[in-house]
């Protein structure tokens, strides 16, 4: 049986020894672009002026060459005349640098008549000679005398047009405006101008700070500085007008004055200004700050060229922040109510609470978990409610040391402060669904149950919240993945339902036939701290806060010679009195990316034959996801009369792949933003590609073009980026970087990956790692990058042939055997596409029974 297929890249025809197949649609190679310089110019334009770059790409799609499209855009930008301010005389450029003795509350006014020459008041009308060195004027100036040589540029026909009691910013701020630097709007408010006037009077406008090493540095901004978004809307608007007035007096160019005026008008004249000014103020701040940073970039956008998408993003971010703030206020209120109720308890309960040893703020196992139903008392937490890592109310429980009657499990429970249950709001806790699910689907019904008993410790995880927080913020991904850090700290909400009555079905025969394997698995989980138990039924109900539901245990073969422990959360399948766990989970609410064989082939075709690939696997990825205590009632395991609470994500839950997949997507995106890639992933398997440094420019150019074309889609439980009929797994917004110190080496190696992943606590599996090379196995298939060949691994090929030979010798077959061999043959069609037509008979045969 043929078990390999060859695929080609059309760019190989430009390389010695390259081949091409007519059976595969040709892919336009980078070498066919008009010139490398045009590609670089387009990439630069994409970074500096996205709107112009989008227009260029539209011209390219209209069959213009890249060079011609760029030339047309440059011509259009050069001929576009800037708008002119109406009814405002042009201001002559003047030097308003600070001079000794100039301590007015406002800088000198220019001549009211534009472009008028100053005429010296001498009898012969001879032009006045400019002094070469300024001197302070200490006596009245007599025209025509030597005292006139004082360094002042005075127009005796001009008048003082400064308003009485007019406020004016400091000379330093005026110089920043003249140089078009970013300035906080507070400096133009009355409060900022009054502070500047005080500094001028006190002579502290140029204040310096003496450092510990004896050096001086300029003083920083005043402590009274108010950020733009904290200003009153009226004050901000007045400050914006003052900013324009300062620009006019400081001789800023007319086109920049117009741009400032247009920006102020767009923001302050927006239809939402009177009702929701804060997002608009943030938009104004963002536009000024980014323009000041980008203004020297060739082809920079105009200051007033606003992007509506930025405003939409700001509003979304504000809505999330407002929701979080509301949740925090609600939690504080609930904690206050709980405190009031506890203060009303009897004196006996109070005396018992006073004698309990005080614990720390880390969760611990409750008394019932240790096998003893000790009396439990509660008190309000003394920790301040402003702790951002614990947004819920907190209670404290104290128990006696448990006896050693329990044969396994934790034998001690100490006084501890435990997190109360969530109040049912979707934004609270660590719900992983926020990555792509619709609003309102992230909370589970089990979250609504109030905490009725002290709950135990979260399961252990190697993931580090601090490292993830730093990495996501550094990469600008905190908004895309808002729940990961909270999930690591408090446990993830994965959509497990509310349980209203305890249900304990029998385990499957695959498990009961091999009790030693099941017991070994349970003991392993207990030793790792991921199981709480063993518990009796009443103790388990007390631990999870009410009724619970078990999913039957089953064992499935795990190649090459192991067993996979599965909690069958789809049981029961047709019982009207009890719903299965999975029937109540919407797995589509946890969408993530999946890169299959077709995506790998596409990626290889878009890399040179010199590229290499490597693979890594996250060890026990699901078990690194700890569950929020509100999920525990639906995560109980039953074995031989004992109950165990599984505190981590289990294999068999409908949301497990997506719940881990969101964390997996975040890991891939963090690596991409570090310049590593291309990267593909399937659940916990990661495929890394790398190229020689010399290839980075052409590949990054192609990524720029892809970033402009791909469109994000959410289809069921999958997130993808579509490029025509291609389904890809990233947005190509990041560039590949040369991270290797050697100029002739590869762009990166696994040491670069480890540098990024070590602070995150990613548990890579060393035994499953495949080093970089020209051939790689991924998704059960071998890929030969230079040969452009995909094939089945030898072990899988030989096993399938043996199975077929055995099948052909038999006359009768069971349905499950038929389904198994059909699935294996369907997988083989990835490398033998023509084999699909031979499977129709087998499919028809299955349909008869």
XYZ file of C-alpha atoms in Angstrom, residues 357-365 380-384 389-390 393-397 414-420 456-458 489-490:
33
model
C -5.787 29.345 65.983
C -5.359 32.048 63.365
C -4.378 30.930 59.846
C -2.824 32.500 56.766
C -4.464 33.404 53.477
C -3.660 30.157 51.641
C -6.409 27.561 51.138
C -6.168 24.270 53.025
C -8.190 21.064 53.155
C -15.108 37.645 58.220
C -11.662 38.005 56.764
C -9.404 40.736 58.056
C -7.616 41.055 54.722
C -8.397 44.325 52.943
C -5.981 38.642 43.315
C -8.897 37.744 45.596
C -15.499 37.420 50.041
C -13.287 35.354 52.373
C -14.038 33.128 55.342
C -11.868 31.326 57.814
C -12.331 27.827 59.152
C -5.186 23.380 59.680
C -6.748 26.771 60.213
C -6.913 28.593 56.919
C -8.587 31.395 55.062
C -10.613 30.002 52.204
C -12.069 31.636 49.119
C -15.815 31.781 49.134
C -10.257 22.667 50.212
C -7.126 23.775 48.514
C -6.817 24.256 44.785
C -4.575 31.914 41.109
C -8.184 30.994 41.921
